[in-house]
Short mmCIF file of C-alpha atoms and ligand atoms in Angstrom, two decimals:
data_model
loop_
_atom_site.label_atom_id
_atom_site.label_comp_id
_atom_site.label_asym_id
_atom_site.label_seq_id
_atom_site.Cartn_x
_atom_site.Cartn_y
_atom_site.Cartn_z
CA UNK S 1 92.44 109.35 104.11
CA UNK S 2 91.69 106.50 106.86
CA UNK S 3 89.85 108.00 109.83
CA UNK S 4 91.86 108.64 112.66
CA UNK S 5 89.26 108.94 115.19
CA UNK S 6 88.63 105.10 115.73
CA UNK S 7 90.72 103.89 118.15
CA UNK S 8 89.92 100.22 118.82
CA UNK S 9 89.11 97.07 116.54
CA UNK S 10 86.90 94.25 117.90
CA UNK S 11 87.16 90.99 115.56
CA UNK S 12 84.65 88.10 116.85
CA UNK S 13 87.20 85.50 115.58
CA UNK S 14 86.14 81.74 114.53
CA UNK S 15 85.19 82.19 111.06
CA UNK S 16 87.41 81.26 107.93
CA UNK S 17 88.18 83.99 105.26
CA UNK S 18 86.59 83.12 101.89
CA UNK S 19 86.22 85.25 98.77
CA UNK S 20 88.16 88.08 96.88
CA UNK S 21 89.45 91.12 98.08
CA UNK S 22 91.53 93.55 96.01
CA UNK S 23 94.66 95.25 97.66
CA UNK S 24 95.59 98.72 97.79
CA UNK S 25 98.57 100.39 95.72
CA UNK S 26 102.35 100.06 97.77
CA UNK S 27 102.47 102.30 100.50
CA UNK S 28 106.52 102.08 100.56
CA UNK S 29 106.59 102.97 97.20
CA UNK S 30 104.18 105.54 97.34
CA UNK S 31 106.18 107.32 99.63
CA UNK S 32 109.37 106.82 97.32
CA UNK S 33 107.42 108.06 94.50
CA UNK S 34 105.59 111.59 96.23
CA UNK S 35 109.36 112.24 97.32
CA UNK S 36 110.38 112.08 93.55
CA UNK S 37 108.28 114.55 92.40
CA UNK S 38 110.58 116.87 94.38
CA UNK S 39 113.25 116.16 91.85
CA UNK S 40 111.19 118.21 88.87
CA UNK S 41 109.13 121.63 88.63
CA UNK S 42 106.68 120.00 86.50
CA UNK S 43 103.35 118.57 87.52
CA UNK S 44 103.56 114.87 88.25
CA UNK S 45 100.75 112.79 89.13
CA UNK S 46 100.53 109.31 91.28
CA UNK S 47 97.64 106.83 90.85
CA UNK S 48 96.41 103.81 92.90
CA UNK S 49 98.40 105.45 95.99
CA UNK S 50 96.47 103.93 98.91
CA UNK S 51 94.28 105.71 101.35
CA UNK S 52 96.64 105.36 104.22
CA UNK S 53 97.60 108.40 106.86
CA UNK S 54 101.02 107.90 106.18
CA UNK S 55 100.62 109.38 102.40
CA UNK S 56 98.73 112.63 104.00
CA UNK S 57 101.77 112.83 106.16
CA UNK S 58 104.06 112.93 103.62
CA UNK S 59 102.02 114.81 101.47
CA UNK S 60 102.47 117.51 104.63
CA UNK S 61 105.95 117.10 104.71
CA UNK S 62 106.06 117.94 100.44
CA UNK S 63 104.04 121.30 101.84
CA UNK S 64 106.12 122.47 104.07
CA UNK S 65 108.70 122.57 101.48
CA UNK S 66 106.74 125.05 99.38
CA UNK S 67 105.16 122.04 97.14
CA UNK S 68 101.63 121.82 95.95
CA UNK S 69 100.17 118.57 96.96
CA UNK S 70 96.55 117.13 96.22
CA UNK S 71 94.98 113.95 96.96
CA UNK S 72 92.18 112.99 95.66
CA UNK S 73 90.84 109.39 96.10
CA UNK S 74 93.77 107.14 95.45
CA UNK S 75 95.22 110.20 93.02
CA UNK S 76 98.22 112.43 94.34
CA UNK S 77 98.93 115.43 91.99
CA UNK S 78 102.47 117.12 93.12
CA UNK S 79 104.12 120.35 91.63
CA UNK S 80 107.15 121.53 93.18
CA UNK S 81 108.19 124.48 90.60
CA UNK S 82 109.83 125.85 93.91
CA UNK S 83 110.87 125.24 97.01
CA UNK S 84 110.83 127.35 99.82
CA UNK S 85 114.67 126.80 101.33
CA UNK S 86 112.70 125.71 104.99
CA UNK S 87 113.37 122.50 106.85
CA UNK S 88 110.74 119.89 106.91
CA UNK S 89 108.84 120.63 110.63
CA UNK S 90 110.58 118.01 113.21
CA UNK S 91 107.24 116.48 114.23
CA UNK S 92 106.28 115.54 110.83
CA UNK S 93 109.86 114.23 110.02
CA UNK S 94 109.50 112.14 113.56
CA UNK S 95 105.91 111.26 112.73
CA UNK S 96 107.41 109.37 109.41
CA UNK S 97 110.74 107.74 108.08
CA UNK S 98 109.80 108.05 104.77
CA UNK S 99 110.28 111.54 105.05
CA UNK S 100 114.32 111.97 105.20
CA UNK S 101 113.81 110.82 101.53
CA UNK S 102 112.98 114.31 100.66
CA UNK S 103 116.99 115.15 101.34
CA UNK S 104 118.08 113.05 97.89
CA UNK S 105 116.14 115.09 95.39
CA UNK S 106 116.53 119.03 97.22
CA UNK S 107 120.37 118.22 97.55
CA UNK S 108 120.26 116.82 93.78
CA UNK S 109 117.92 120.03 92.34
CA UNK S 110 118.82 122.63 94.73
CA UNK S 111 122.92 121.75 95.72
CA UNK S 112 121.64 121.99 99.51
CA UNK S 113 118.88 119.84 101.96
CA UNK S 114 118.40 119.57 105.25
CA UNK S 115 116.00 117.32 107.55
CA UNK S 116 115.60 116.40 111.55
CA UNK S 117 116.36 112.80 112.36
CA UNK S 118 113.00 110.92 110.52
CA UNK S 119 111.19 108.63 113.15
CA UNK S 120 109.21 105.70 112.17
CA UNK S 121 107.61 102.65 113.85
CA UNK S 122 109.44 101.58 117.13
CA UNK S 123 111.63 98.65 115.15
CA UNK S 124 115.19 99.10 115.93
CA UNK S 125 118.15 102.03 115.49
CA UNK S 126 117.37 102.36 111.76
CA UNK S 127 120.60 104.10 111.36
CA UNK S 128 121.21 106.51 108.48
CA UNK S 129 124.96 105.98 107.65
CA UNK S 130 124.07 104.70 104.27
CA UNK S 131 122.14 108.09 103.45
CA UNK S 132 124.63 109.86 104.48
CA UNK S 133 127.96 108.17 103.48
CA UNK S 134 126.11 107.95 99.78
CA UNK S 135 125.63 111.52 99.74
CA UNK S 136 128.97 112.24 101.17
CA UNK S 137 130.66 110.04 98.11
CA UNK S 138 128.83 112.22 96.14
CA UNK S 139 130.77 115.21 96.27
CA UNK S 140 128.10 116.47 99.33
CA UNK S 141 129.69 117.81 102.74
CA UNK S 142 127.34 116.19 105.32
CA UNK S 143 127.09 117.57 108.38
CA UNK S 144 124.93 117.31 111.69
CA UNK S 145 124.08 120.86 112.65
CA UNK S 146 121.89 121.44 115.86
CA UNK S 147 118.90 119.37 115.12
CA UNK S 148 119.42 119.05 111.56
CA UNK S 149 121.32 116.82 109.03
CA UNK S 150 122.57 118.70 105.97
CA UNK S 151 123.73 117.78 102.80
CA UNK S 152 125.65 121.05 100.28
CA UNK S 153 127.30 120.41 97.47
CA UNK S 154 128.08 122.85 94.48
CA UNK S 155 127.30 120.02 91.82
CA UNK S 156 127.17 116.12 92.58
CA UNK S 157 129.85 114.09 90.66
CA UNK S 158 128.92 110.62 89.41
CA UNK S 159 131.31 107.67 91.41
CA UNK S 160 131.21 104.31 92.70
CA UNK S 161 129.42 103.62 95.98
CA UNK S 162 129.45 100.73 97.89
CA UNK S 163 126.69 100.36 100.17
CA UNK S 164 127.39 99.04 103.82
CA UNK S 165 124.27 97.27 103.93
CA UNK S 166 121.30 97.13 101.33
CA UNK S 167 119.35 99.85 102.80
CA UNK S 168 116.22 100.45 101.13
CA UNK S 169 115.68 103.72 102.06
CA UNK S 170 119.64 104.44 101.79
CA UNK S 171 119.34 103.36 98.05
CA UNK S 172 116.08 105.18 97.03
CA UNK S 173 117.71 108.63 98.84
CA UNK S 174 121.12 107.91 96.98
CA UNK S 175 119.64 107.05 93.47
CA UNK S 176 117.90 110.33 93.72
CA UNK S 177 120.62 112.27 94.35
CA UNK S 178 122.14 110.60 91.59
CA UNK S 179 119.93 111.11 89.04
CA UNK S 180 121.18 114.89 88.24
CA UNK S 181 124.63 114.20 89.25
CA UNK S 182 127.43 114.94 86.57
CA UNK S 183 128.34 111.89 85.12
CA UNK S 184 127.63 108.11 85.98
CA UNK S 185 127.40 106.76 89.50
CA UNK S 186 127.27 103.27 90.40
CA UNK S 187 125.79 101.84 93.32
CA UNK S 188 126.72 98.27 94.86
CA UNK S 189 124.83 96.53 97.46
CA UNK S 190 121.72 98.15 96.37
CA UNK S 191 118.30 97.23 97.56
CA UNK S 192 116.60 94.80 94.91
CA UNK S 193 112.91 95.28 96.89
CA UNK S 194 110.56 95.64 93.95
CA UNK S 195 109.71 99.23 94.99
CA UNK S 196 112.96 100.37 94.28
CA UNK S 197 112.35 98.82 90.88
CA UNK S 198 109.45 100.71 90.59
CA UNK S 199 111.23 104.03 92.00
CA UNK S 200 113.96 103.59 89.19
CA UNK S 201 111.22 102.75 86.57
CA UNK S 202 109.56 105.97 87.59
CA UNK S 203 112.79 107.89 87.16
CA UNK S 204 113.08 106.73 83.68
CA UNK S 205 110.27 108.05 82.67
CA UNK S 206 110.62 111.36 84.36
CA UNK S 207 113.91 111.46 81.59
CA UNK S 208 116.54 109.92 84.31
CA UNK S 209 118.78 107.00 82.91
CA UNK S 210 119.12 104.18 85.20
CA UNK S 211 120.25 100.37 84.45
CA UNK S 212 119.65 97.87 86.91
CA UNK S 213 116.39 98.45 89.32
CA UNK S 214 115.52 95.16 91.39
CA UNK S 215 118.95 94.26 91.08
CA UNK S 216 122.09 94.87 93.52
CA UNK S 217 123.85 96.77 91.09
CA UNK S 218 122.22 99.80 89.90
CA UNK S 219 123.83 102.73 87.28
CA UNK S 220 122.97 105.89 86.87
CA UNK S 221 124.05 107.93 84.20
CA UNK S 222 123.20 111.67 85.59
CA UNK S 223 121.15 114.36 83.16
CA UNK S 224 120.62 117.96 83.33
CA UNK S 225 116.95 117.57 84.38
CA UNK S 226 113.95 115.62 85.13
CA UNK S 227 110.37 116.18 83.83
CA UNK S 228 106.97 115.74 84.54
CA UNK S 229 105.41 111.57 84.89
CA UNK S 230 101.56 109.86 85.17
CA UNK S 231 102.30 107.08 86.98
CA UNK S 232 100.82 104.09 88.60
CA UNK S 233 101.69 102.66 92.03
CA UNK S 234 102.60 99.22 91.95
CA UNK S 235 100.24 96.72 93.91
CA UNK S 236 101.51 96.46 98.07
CA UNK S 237 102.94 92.89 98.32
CA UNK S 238 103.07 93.28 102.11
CA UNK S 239 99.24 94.03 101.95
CA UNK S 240 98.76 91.31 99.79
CA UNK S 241 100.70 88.46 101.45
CA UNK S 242 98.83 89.81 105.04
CA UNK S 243 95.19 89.09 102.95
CA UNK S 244 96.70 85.59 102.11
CA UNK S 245 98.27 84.65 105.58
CA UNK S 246 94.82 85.98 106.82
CA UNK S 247 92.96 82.81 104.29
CA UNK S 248 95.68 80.83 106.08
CA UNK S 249 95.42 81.44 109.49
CA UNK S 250 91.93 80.68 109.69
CA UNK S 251 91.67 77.64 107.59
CA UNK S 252 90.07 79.50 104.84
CA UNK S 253 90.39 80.04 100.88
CA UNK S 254 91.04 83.75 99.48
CA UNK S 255 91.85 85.09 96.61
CA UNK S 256 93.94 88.60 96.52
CA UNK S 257 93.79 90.69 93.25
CA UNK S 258 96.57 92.60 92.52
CA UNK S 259 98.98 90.18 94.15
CA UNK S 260 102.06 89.77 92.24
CA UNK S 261 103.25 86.19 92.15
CA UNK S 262 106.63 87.58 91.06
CA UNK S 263 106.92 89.93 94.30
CA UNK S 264 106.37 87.10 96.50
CA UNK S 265 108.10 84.09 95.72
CA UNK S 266 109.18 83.67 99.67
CA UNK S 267 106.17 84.01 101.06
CA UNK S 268 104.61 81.59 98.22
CA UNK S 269 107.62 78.94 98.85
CA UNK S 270 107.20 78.98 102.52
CA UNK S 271 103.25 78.34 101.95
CA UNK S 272 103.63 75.70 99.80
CA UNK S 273 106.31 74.08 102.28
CA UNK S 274 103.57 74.50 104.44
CA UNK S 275 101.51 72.13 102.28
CA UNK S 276 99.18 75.45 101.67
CA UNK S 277 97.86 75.55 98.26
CA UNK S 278 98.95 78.60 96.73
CA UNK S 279 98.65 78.79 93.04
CA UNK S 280 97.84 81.70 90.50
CA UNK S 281 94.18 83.15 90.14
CA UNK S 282 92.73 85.79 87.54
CA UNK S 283 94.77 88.63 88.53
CA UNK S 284 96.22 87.59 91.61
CA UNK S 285 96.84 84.95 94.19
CA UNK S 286 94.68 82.31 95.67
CA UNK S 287 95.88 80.71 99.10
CA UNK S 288 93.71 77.50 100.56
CA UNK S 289 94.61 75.91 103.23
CA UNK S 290 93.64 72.23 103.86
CA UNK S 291 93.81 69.61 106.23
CA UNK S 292 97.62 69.64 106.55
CA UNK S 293 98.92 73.19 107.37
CA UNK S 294 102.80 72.24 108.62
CA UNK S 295 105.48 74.25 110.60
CA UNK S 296 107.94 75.70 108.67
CA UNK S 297 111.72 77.34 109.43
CA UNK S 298 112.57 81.01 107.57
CA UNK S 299 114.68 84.10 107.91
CA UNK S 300 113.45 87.15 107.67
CA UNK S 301 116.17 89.50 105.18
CA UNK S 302 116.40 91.34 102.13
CA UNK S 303 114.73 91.03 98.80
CA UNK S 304 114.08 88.57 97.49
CA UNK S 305 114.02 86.41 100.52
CA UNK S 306 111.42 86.78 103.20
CA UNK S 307 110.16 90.09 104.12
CA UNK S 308 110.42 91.39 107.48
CA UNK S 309 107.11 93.21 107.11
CA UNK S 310 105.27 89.95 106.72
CA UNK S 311 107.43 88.16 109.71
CA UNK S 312 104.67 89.13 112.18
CA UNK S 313 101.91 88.00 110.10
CA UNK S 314 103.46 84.88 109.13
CA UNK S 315 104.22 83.86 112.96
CA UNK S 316 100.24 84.52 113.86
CA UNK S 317 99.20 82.13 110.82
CA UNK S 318 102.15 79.80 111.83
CA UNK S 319 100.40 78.99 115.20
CA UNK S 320 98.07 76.99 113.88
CA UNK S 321 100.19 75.13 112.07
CA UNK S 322 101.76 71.38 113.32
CA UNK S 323 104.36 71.01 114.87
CA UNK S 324 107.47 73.59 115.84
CA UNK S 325 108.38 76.88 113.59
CA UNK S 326 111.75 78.92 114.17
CA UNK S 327 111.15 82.61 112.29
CA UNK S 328 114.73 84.50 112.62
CA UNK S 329 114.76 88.02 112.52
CA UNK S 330 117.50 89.42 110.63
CA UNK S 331 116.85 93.28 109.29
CA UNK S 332 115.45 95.20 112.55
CA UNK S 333 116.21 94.01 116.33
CA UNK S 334 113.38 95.02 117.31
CA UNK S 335 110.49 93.06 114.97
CA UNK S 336 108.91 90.57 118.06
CA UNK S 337 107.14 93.01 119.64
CA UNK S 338 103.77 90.95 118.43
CA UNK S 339 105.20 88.03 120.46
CA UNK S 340 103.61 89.61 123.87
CA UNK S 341 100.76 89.96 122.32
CA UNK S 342 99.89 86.82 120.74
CA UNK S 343 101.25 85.11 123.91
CA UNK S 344 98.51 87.01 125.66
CA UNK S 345 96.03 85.25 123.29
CA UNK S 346 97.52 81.77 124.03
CA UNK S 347 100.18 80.99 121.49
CA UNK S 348 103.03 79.38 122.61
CA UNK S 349 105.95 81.38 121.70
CA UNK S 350 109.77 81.62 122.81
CA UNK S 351 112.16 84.09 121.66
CA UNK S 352 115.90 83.78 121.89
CA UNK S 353 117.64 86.66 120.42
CA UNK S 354 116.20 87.26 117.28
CA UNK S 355 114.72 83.92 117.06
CA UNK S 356 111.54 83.13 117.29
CA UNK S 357 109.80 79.42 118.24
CA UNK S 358 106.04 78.86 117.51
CA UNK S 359 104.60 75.90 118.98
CA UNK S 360 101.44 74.71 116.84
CA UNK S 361 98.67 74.29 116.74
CA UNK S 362 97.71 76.03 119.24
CA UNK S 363 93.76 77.40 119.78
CA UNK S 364 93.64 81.15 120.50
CA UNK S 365 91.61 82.85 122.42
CA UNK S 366 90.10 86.97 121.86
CA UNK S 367 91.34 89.13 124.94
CA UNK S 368 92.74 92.89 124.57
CA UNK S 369 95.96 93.73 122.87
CA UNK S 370 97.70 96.43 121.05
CA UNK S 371 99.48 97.25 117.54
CA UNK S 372 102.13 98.02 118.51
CA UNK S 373 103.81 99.20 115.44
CA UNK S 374 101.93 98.38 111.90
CA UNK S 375 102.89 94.70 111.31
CA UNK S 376 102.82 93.69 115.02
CA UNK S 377 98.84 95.02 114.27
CA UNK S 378 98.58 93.24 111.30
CA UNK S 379 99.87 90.20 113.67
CA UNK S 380 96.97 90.65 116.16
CA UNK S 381 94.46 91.23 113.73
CA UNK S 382 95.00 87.39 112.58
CA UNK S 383 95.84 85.94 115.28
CA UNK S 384 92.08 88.04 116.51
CA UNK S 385 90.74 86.04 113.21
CA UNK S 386 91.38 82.66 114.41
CA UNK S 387 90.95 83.20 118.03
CA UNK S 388 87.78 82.21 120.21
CA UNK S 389 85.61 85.06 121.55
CA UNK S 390 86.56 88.77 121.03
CA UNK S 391 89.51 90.09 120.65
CA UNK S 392 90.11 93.82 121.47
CA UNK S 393 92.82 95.66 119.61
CA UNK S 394 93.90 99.19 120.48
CA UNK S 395 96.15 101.54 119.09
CA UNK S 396 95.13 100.76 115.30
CA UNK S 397 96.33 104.23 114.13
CA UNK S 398 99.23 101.48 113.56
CA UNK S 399 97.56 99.49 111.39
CA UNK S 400 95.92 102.26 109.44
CA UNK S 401 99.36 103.21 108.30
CA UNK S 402 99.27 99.90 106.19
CA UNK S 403 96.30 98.73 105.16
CA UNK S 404 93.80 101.11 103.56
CA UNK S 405 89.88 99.69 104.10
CA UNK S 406 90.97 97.21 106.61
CA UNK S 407 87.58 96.34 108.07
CA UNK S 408 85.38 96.94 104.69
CA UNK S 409 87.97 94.57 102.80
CA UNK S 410 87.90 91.54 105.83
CA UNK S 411 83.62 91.95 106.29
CA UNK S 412 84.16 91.28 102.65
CA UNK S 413 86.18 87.93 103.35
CA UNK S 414 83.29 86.74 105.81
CA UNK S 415 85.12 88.09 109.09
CA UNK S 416 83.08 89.72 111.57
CA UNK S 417 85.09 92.77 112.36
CA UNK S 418 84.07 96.65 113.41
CA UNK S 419 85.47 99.64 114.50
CA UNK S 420 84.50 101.25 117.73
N1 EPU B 501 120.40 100.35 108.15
C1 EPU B 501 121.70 100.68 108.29
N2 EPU B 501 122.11 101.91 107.86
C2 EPU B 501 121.28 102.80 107.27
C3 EPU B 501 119.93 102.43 107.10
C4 EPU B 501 119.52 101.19 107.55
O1 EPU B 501 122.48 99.92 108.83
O2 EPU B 501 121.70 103.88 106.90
C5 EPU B 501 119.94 99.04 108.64
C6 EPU B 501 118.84 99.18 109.68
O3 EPU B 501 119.37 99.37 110.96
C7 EPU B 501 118.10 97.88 109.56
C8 EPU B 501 118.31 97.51 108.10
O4 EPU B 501 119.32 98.38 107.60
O5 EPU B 501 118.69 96.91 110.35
C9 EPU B 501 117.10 97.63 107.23
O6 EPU B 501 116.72 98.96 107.12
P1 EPU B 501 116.30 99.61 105.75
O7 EPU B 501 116.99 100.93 105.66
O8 EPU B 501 116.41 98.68 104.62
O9 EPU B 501 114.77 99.86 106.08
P2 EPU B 501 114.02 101.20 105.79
O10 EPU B 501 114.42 101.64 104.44
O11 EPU B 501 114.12 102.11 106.93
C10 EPU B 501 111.99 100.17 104.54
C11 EPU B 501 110.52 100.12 104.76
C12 EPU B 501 110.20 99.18 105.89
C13 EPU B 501 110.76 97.80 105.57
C14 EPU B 501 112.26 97.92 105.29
C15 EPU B 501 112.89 96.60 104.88
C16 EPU B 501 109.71 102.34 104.19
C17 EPU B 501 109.14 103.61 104.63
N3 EPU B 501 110.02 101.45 105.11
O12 EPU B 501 112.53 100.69 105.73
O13 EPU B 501 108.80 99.10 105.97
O14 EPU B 501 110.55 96.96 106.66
O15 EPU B 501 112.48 98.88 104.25
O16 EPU B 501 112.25 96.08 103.77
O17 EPU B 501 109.82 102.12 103.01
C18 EPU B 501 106.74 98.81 107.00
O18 EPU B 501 106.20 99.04 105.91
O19 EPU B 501 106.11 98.35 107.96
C19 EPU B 501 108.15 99.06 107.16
C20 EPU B 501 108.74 99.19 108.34
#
């Protein structure tokens, strides 16, 4: 796992990225797929699971429930033949959001789970009505009892469940809940993000039957029990489109292996809007920018259309581009806290509500900032990239919940980046 003893990054910014770099295995769907191994007692094993602290965390979290959980390299082995009846420790839960996915598969398997309130980056209310009303429609009584949610429910019954919004989290917990329900449940207004695809595909192969993963409609036809699965991680598109915007933001040319053009159709739109070159490469992605790099206007919502974990890396590459760009937040309230930051370097940035206006292009220059949550890091770190001088950057434990071998894989691009 990344070091956690590094606290500050120091980019000398100036140069353009060139070159290859390969990304790392989906941290989301990592996390979706260690909580899955909950839902059998045979061995499963992960592969290509990046080297991120947030996968040790939720390895911890498996623990506590009386799983065995090893990691070694980008290979997680889980077997959870038992579990142990406790409640995953509050500061873990807190420490990760990911976590309150463990309640789908013990309430499925066991007929009862209970969790604290999961915490998560700083990014809005994250709410967990669609957890719980999913469970609830279930056949589960849901209750809040002291500090704890739980879920108890004799046997889950297969039904129709409308989802108030297309929570990806919501859907992963509620598909796995409804993978040993009695009967068929299906679920509208699902999340189409490609790592519920991949959660579902994983399901299949641990003996589930689902239709319909990546889409908004999504059936599951319950069984008795799940088995054992060697699976492989898909690549991290958010990782991926960061290493691109990073070519882009400093005029460069990079090629990112393991970037699927199929995952990123938004970002690769908006680029090309942008009159940025972006065209396939052997086994990935290649983004060059030229001469012309032009504002563009976007939303940030769900799959398929922009992300909202690449909003805060888009907005530091769209500073250098002409003319004005308008990025509207529309999943978490709380997504501009990179604006501050990147002001502090020079951009020219207004917010109104969940708007956002970049003025371009605008030079940068290095001074100190913070991550403030992962992609508000990811934010500085190219905005650090393009700027003039050094550029300081504390609190990275943020980043290094996203991107495994940050600084190896950008000295690889030609940046000149350390850790101190
Ligand atoms: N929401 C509800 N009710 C719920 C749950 C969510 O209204 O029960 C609302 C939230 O308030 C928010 C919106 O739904 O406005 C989106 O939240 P969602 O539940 O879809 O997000 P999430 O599942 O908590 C995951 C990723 C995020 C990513 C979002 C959107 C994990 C661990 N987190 O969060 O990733 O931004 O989906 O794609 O998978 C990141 O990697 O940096 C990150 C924050």
């Amino acid at each position: 796992m990344t070091t956690k003893t590094a606290t500050r990054l120091v980019i000398r910014g100036g140069r353009p990225l060139r070159g290859r770099v390969t990304v790392s295995g989906s941290k989301n769907a990592s996390l979706y797929a260690l909580a899955a191994g909950l839902l059998t007692a045979e061995p499963v094993t992960l592969r290509r699971v990046p080297a991120i602290a947030d996968i040790g965390e939720m390895a911890e979290v498996l623990r506590s429930l009386g799983a065995d959980v090893t990691i070694e390299d980008e290979t997680v082995h889980i077997e959870a033949r038992e579990v142990n009846g406790r409640v995953p420790p509050a500061d873990q839960v807190a420490a990760l959001r990911a976590s309150f996915l463990v309640m789908g598969p013990l309430l499925a398997r066991f007929g009862e789970a209970a969790c604290p309130p999961p915490g998560g980056d700083v990014i809005g209310v994250r709410p967990l009505d669609v957890h719980l009303a999913g469970f609830n429609a279930l056949g589960a009584d849901v209750r809040r009892e002291g500090q704890e949610f739980v879920a108890r429910a004799t046997r889950l019954r297969g039904t129709r469940i409308f989802l108030d919004y297309p929570s990806v989290l919501g859907t992963v917990n509620v598909l796995f809940a409804a993978t040993l329900a009695e009967g068929t449940t299906t679920i509208i207004n699902a999340a189409a993000e490609p790592e519920v695809a991949m959660a579902v595909e994983m399901l299949n192969l641990m003996g589930a039957k689902i239709a319909g993963g990546g889409t908004n409609v999504i059936t599951v036809d319950g069984v008795e029990v799940l088995h054992g699965v060697d699976f492989t991680v898909i690549p991290d598109r958010i990782e991926a489109g960061t290493y691109l915007l990073a070519g882009v933001a400093t005029g460069g040319d990079v090629e990112v292996i393991g970037a699927t053009p199929d995952h990123l159709d938004s970002l690769i739109t908006k680029l090309r809007e942008a009159q940025v070159l972006v065209e396939p490469c052997e086994g990935g992605l290649r983004a060059a920018r030229g001469d012309r790099f032009q504002a563009v206007q976007l939303q940030a919502v769900p799959y398929p259309g922009f992300a909202t974990d690449l909003h805060a890396p888009m907005a530091a590459a769209l500073t250098q581009a002409s003319g004005v760009s308008i990025i509207h937040e529309r999943v978490f309230e709380n997504r501009l806290l990179y604006v501050g930051e990147l002001r502090s370097m020079g951009a020219r940035i207004t917010t109104g509500g969940q708007a956002v206006m970049i003025e371009g292009p605008t030079p940068l220059f290095g001074t100190s900032v913070r991550a403030l949550d992962v992609r508000a890091g990811a934010a500085v770190v190219l905005a650090g990239l393009c700027a003039e001088g050094e550029t300081t950057i504390r609190d990275i434990t943020h980043i290094d919940r996203g991107y495994a071998h940050l600084v190896e894989r950008l000295t690889a691009l030609g940046a000149d980046v350390s850790r101190e």
